[in-house]
Coordinates of C-alpha atoms and ligand atoms in Angstrom, one line a residue:
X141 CA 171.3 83.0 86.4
X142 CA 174.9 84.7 86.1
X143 CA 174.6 88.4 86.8
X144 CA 176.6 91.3 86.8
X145 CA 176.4 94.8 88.2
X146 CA 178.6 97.4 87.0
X147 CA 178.4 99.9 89.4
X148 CA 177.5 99.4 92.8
X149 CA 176.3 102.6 94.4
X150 CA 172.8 103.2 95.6
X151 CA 171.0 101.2 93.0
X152 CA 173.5 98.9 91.8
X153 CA 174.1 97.6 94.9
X154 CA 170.9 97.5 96.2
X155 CA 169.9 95.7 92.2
X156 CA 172.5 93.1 93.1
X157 CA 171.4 91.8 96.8
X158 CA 167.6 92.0 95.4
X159 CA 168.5 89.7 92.6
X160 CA 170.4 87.6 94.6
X161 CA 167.6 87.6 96.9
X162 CA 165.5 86.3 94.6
X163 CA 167.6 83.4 93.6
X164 CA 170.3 84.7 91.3
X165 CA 174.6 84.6 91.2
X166 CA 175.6 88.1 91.4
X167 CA 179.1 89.8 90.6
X168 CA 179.3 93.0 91.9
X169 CA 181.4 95.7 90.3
X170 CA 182.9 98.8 91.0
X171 CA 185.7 101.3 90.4
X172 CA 186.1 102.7 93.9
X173 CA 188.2 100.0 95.0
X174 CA 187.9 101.6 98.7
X175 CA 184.2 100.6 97.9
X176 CA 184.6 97.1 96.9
X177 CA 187.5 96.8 99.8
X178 CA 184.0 97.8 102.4
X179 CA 182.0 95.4 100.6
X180 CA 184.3 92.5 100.6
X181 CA 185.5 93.1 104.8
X182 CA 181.3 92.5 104.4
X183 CA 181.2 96.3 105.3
X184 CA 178.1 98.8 103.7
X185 CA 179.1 101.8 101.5
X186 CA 175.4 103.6 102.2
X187 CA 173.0 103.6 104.3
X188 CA 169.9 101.8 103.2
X189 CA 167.5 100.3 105.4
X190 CA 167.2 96.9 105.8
X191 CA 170.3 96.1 102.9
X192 CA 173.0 95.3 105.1
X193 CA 171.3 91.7 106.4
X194 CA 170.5 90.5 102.8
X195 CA 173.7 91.4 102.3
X196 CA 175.3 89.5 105.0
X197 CA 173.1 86.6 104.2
X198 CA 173.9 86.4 100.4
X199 CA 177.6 86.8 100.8
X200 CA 177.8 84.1 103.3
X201 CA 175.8 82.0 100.9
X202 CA 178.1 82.7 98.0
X203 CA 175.9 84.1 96.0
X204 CA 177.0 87.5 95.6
X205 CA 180.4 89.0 95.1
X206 CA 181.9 92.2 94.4
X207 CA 185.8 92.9 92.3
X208 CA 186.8 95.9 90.6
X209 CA 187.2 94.7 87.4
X210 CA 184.6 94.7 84.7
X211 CA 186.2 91.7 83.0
X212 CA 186.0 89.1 85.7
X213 CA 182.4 90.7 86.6
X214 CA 181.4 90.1 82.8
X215 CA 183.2 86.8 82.2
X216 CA 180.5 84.4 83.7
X217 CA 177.6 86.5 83.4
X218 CA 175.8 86.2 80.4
X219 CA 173.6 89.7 81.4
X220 CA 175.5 92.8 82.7
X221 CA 173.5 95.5 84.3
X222 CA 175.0 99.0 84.2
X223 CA 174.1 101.2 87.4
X224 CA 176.9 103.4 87.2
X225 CA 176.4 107.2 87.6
X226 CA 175.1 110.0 85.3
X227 CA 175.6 112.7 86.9
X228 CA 174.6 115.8 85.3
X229 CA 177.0 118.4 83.1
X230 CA 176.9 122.0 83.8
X231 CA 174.8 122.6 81.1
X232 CA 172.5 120.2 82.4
X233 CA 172.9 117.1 80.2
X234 CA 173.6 113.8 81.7
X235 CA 177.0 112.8 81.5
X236 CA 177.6 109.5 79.8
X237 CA 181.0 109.3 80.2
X238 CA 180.8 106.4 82.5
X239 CA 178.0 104.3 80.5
X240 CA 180.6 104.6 77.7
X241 CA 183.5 103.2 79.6
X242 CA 181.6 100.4 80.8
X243 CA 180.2 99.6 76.9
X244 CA 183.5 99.7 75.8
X245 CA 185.6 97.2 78.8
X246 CA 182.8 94.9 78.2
X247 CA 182.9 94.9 74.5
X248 CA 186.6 94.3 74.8
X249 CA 186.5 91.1 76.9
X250 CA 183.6 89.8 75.4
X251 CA 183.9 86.3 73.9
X252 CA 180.1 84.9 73.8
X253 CA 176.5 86.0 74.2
X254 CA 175.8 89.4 76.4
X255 CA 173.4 91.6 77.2
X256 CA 173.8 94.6 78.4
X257 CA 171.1 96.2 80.8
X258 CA 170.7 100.1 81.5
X259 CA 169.9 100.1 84.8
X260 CA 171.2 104.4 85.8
X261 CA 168.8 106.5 84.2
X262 CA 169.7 107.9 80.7
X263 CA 168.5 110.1 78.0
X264 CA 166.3 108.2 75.3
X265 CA 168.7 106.8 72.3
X266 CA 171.5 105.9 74.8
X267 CA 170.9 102.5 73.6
X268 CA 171.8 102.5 70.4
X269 CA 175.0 104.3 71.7
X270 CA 175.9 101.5 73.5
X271 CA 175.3 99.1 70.6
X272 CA 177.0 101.0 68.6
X273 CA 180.0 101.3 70.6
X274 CA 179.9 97.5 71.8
X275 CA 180.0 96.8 67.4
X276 CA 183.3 99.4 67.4
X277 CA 185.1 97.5 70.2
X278 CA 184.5 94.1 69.7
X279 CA 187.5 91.9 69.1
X280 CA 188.3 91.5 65.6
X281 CA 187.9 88.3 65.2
X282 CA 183.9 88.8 66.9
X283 CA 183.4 92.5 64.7
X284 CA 180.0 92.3 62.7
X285 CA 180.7 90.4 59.5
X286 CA 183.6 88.2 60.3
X287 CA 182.7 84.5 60.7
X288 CA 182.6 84.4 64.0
X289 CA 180.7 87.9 64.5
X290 CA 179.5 87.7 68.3
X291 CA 175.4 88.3 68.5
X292 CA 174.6 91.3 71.7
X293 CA 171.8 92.4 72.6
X294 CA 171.2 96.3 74.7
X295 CA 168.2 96.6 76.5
X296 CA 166.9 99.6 79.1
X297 CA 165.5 98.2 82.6
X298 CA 165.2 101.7 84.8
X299 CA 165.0 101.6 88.5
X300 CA 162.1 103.0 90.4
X301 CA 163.8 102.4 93.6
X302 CA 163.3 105.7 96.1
X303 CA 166.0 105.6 98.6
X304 CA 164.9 104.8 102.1
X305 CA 162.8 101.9 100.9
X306 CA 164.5 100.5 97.8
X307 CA 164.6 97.3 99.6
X308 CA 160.7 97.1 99.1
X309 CA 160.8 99.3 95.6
X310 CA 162.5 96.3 94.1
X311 CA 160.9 93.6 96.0
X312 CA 157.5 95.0 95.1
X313 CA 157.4 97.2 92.4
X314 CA 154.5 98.6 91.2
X315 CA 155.5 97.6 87.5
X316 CA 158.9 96.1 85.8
X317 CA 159.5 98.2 82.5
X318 CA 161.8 96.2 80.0
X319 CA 163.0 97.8 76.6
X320 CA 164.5 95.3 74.2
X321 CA 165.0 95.1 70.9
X322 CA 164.8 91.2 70.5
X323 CA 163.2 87.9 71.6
X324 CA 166.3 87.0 73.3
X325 CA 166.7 89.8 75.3
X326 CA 162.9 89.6 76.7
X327 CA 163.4 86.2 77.2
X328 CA 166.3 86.3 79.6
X329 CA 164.7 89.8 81.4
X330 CA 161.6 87.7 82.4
X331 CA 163.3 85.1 83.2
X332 CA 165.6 87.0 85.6
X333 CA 162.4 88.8 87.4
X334 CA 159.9 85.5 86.8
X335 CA 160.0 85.2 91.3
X336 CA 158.8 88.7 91.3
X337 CA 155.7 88.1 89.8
X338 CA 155.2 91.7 88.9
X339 CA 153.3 93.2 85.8
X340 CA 156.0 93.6 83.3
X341 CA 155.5 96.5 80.8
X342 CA 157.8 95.4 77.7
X343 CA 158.5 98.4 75.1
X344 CA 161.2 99.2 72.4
X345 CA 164.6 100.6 74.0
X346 CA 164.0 104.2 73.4
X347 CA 160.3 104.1 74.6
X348 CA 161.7 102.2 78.6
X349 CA 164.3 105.0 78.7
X350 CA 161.6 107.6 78.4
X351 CA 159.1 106.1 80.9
X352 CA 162.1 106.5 83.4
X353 CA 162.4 110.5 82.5
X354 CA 158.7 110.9 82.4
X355 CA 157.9 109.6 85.5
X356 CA 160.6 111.0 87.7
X357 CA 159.6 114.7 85.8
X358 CA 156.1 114.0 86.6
X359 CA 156.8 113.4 90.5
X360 CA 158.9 116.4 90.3
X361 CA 155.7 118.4 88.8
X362 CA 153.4 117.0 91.5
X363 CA 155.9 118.8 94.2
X364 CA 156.3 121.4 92.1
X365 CA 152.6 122.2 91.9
X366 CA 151.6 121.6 95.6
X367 CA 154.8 123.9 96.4
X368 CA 153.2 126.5 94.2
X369 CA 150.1 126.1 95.7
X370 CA 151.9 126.3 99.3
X371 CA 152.7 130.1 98.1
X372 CA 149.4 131.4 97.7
X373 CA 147.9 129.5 100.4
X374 CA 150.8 131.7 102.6
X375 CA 149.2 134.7 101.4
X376 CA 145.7 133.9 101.2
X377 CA 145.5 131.9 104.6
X378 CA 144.7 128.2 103.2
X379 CA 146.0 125.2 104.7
X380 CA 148.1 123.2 101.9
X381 CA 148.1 120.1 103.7
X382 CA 144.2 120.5 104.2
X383 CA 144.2 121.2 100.1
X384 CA 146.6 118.3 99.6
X385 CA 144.5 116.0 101.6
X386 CA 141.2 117.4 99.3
X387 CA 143.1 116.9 96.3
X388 CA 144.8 113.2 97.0
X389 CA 141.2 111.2 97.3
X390 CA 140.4 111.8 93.8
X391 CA 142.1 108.7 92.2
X392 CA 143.4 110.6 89.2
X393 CA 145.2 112.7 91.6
X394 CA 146.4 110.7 94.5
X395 CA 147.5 111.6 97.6
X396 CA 151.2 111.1 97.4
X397 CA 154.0 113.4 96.0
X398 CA 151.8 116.4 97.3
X399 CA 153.8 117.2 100.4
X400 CA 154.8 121.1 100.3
X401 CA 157.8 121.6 101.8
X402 CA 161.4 123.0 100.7
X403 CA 161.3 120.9 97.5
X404 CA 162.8 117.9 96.2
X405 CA 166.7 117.1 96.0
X406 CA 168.5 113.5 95.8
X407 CA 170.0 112.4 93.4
X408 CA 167.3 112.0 90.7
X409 CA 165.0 114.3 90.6
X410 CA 167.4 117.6 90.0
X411 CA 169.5 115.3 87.5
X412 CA 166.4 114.0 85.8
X413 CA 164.7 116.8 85.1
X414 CA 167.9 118.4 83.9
X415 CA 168.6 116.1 81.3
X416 CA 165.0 115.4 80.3
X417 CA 164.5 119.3 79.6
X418 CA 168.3 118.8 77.6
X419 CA 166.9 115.8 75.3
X420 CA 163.8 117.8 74.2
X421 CA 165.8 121.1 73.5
X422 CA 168.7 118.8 71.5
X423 CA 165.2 116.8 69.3
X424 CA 164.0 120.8 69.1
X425 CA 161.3 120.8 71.7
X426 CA 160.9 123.6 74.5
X427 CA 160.1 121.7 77.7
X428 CA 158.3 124.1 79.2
X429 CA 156.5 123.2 81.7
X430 CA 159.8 120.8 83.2
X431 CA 161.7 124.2 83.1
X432 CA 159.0 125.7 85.4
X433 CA 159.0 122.5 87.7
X434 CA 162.8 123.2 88.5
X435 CA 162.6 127.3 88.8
X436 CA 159.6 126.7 91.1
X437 CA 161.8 124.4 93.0
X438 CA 164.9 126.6 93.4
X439 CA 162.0 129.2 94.5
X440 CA 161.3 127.6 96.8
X441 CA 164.1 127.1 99.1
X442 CA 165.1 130.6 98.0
X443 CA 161.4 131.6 99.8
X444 CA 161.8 129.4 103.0
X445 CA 165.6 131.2 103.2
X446 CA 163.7 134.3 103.1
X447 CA 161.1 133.8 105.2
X448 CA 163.5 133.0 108.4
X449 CA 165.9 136.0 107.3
X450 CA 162.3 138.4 108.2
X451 CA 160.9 136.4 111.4
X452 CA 164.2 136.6 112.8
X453 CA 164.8 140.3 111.6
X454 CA 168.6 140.2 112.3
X455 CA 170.3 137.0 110.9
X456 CA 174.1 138.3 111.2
X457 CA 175.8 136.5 114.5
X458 CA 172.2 134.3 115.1
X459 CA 172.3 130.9 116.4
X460 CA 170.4 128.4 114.4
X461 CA 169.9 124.6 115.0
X462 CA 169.3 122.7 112.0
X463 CA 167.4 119.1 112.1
X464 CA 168.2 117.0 109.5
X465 CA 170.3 117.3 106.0
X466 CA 170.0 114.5 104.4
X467 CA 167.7 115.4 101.1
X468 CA 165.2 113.2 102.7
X469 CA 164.8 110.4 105.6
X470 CA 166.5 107.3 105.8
X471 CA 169.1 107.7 103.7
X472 CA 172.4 109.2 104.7
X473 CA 172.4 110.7 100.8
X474 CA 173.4 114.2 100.3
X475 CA 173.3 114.8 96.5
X476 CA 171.4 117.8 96.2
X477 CA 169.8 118.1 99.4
X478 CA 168.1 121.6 100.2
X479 CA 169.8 121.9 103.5
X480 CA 172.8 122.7 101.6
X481 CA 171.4 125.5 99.6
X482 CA 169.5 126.9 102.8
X483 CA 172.7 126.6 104.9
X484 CA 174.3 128.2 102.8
X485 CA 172.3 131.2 101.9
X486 CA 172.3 131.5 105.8
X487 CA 175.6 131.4 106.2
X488 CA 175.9 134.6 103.9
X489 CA 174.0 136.3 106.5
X490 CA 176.5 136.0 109.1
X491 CA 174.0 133.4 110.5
X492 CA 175.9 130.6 113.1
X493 CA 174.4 127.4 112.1
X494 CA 174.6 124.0 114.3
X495 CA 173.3 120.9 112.4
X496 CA 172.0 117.2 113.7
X497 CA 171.4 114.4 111.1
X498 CA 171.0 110.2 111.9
X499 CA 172.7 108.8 109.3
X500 CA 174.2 112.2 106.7
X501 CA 176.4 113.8 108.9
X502 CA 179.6 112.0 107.6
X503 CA 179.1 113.1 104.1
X504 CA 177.7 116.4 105.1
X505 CA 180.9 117.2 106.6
X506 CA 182.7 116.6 102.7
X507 CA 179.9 119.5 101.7
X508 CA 179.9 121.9 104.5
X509 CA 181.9 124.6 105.9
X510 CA 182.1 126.3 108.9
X511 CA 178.7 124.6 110.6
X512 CA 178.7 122.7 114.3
X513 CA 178.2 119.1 114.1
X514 CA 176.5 117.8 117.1
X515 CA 175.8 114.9 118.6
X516 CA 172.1 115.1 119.2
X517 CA 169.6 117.5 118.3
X518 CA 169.4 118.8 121.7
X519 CA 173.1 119.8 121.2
X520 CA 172.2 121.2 118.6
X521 CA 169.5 123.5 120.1
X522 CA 171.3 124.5 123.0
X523 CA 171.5 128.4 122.8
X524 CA 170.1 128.4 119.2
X525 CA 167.8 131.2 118.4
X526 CA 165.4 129.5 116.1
X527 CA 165.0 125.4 114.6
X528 CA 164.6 124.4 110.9
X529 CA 163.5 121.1 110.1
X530 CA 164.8 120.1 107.2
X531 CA 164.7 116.9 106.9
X532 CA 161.6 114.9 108.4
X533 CA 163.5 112.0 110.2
X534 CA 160.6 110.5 112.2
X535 CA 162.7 111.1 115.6
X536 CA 162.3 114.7 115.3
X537 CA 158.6 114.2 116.0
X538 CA 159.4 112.4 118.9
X539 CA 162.0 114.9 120.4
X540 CA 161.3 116.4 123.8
X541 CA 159.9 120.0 123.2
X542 CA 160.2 121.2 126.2
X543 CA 163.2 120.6 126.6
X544 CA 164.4 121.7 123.7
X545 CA 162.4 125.0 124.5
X546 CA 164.4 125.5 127.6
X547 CA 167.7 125.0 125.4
X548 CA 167.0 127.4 122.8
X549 CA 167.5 131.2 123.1
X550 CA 163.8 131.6 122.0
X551 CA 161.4 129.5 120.7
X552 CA 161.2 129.8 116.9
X553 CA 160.6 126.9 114.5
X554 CA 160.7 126.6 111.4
X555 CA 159.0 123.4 110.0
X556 CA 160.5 123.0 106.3
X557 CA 158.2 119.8 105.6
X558 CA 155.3 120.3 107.6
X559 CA 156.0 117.7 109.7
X560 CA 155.9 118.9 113.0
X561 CA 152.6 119.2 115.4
X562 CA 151.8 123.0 115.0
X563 CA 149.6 123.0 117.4
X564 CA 151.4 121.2 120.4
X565 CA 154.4 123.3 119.9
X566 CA 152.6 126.7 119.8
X567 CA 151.0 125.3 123.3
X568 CA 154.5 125.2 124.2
X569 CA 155.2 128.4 123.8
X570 CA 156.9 128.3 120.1
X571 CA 156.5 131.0 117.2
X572 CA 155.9 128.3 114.6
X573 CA 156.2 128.8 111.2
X574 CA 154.4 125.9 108.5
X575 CA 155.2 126.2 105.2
X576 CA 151.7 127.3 103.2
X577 CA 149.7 126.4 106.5
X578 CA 148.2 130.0 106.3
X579 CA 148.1 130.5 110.3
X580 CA 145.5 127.7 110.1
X581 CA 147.9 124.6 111.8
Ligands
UDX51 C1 173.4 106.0 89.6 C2 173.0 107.2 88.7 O1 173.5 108.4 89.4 C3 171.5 107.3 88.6 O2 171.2 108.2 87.6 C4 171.0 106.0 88.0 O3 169.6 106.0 88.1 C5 171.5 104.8 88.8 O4 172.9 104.8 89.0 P1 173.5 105.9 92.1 O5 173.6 104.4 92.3 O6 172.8 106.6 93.2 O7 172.7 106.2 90.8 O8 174.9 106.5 91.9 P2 176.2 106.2 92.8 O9 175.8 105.9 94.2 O10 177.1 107.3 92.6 O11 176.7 104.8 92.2 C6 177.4 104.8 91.0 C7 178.6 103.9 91.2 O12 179.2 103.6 90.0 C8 179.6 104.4 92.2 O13 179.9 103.5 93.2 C9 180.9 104.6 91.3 O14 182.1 104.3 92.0 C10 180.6 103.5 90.2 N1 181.3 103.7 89.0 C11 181.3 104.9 88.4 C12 182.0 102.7 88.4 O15 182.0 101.6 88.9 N2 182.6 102.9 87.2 C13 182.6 104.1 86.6 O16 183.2 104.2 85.5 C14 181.9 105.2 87.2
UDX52 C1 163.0 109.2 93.3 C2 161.8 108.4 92.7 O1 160.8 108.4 93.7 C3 162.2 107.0 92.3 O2 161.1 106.3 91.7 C4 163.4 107.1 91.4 O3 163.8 105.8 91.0 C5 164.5 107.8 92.0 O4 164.1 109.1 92.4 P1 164.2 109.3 95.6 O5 164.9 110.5 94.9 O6 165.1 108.3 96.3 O7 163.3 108.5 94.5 O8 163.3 109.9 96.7 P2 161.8 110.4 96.7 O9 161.1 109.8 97.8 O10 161.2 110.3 95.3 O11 161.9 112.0 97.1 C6 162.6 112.8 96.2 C7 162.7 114.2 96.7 O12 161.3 114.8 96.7 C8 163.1 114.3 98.2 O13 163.9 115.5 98.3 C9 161.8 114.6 98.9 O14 162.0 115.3 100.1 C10 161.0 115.3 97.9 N1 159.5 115.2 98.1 C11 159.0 114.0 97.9 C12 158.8 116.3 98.4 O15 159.3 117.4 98.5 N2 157.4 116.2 98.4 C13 156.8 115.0 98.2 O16 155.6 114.9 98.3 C14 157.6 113.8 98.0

């Protein structure tokens, strides 16, 4: 089929290689004609492994091409996906602004048949916003009523796509959920995912746009728990990852999401639950237990902040080497990441920070101020009186210890996803501090 992709940032683009991957035309479309300029000089925009060969592939292949303009994206295509962002308002709702814009160009230029797909995660009843605006922008001659009134259908298809491996997400999801609001509109959503083969959960429009807010809350409330766990297992001398791993093998559990650490960031999560806590206060319900979720999270980068501030008794004019900032491995993705928060907080200490990161450190350096970018995270260590690892990059567990020990000042780590191997390092001669590990790793 002939699909197009408004918005082609982390999941649009990666929506429209998939789908041409699996047989489809794709039109690519963006406003950040810089973007599109990369995309077209067969350039990537992000980092996302394994993304830039399908891409290569397709574009050689003709099968998928990117323009600026939501006309000539929507022309051929007879379903539009919209991926563009929601970012969150300062009072936490999502900001529509975009979706809007994109409802309205396409109602504009429309002239036959379209559907239009939420792809970027949106509050429940966004939907019928977008119907409603398609109906109020519609070419006279197509408005409801006249004689050639053009039929449109709005549907909600959320992504479950983590960055790092949305590559896979997509090609094997653990379910497709599909909100329409007609035959039609099923019909041509199963027939665009029919190579997947994937169970396919079909629901009203409202009903797909929850599942999306639910489930990204309820990850955030398995971190959230483990992280609160984490704190007492720091003062009664557990071992979270022992509890985690006790925990996980009972099925209604599971074992994943219950990584203590410095909490979650990206560019979900935080906007998700945000917005999810918004749409219950605005249909007068208090989201309690979400509102806990984030406070624990913001506690607990305030507590790792805290606890390096006491090992190292005197933070002002202290070196300190900082592995990873991207708000998790393999992606280059800043958006909320906790290394900002912790840096900064730092920072207000007098404390001289030097950072390392594979992939982030060109968009870290739009966010930072006043930090060292090295080269490598040995640069990084050299002369640096303690190590945080931030973000668990799976080279840092295969960096030279020793080496690093001898570079350092003295030998104090701070492992901020309890990823590093405790006991090694201590043989080395490092003060190393877990995070809930209660002396035990
Ligand atoms: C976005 C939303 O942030 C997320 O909530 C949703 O789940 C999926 O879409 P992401 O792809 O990570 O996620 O955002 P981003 O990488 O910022 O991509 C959005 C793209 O839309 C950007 O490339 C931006 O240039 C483009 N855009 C934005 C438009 O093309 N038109 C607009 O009017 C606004
Ligand atoms: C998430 C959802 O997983 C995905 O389904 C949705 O479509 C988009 O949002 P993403 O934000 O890319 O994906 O990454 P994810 O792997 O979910 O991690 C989110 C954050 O939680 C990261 O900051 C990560 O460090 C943190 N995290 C994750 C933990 O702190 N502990 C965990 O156990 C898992």
């Amino acid at each position: 089929m002939d699909i197009a992709i408004v918005g082609s940032g982390y999941v649009g683009l990666v929506t429209g290689v998939c789908l041409a991957h699996i047989g489809h035309n794709v039109v690519c479309c963006d406003n950040n004609k810089e973007k599109i300029k990369v995309l077209l000089a067969g350039g990537m925009p992000i980092y996302e492994p394994g993304l830039d060969a399908l891409l290569l592939k397709y574009r050689k292949a003709g099968r998928i091409t990117f323009t600026s303009s939501i006309a000539e994206a929507a022309q051929k295509a007879t379903v539009i996906f919209i991926a563009v962002g929601t970012p969150s308002k300062k009072n936490g709702d999502a900001d529509l602004t975009y979706i809007e814009n994109v409802a309205r160009e396409v109602a504009q230029n429309m002239d036959s048949y379209k559907l239009l797909v939420e792809k970027s995660t949106v509050p429940a009843m966004t939907g019928d916003r977008i119907a409603r605006t398609i109906r109020l922008n519609l070419p006279a001659k197509y408005k409801p009523g006249s004689k050639n009134a053009l039929e449109f259908d709005v549907a909600s298809n959320p992504e479950f796509l983590r960055e790092g491996s949305a590559v896979e997400d997509f090609m094997d999801p653990d379910r497709i959920v599909i909100g329409v609001e007609s035959k039609r509109a099923e019909q041509l959503l199963r027939e665009i995912y029919k190579p997947l083969k994937a169970t396919i959960v079909v629901t009203n429009l409202a009903t797909a746009e929850m599942i999306k807010h639910a489930s990204n809350s309820f990850l955030a409330t398995k971190i959230s728990f483990i992280n609160s766990v984490s704190q007492i297992c720091e003062r009664v001398g557990a071992d979270v990852e022992k509890v985690a791993e006790g925990m996980g093998y009972d099925k209604r559990i599971g074992r994943a999401f219950l990584n203590a650490g410095i909490g979650y960031g990206g560019s979900c999560f935080p906007k998700d639950v945000d917005a999810f806590v918004r749409l219950a206060e605005k249909s007068g319900y208090d989201f309690k237990i979400l509102k806990s979720v984030r406070e624990v999270n913001e506690d607990q980068k305030s507590w790792f902040t805290r606890h390096i501030e006491d090992k190292l008794w005197i933070v002002k004019d202290k070196v300190i080497a900082v592995w990873g900032l991207a708000f998790k491995p393999d992606t280059d993705d800043m958006r909320s990441a906790a290394a900002l928060t912790i840096i900064e907080a730092l920072q207000d200490e007098g404390a001289r920070i030097q950072v390392y990161d594979p992939q982030a450190m060109p968009n870290a350096k739009k966010l930072l101020k006043g930090v060292k970018f090295c080269a490598d995270p040995y640069a990084a260590a050299k002369g640096a009186d303690c190590l945080l690892l931030i973000t668990e990059w799976a080279e840092f567990k295969k960096a030279d210890f020793a080496k690093t020990r001898d570079l350092m000042r003295q030998a104090v780590v701070f492992d901020g996803r309890n990823f590093l191997d405790a006991k090694r390092l201590r043989e080395l001669g490092y003060e190393y501090h877990g995070i809930g590990r209660g002396g035990n790793a």
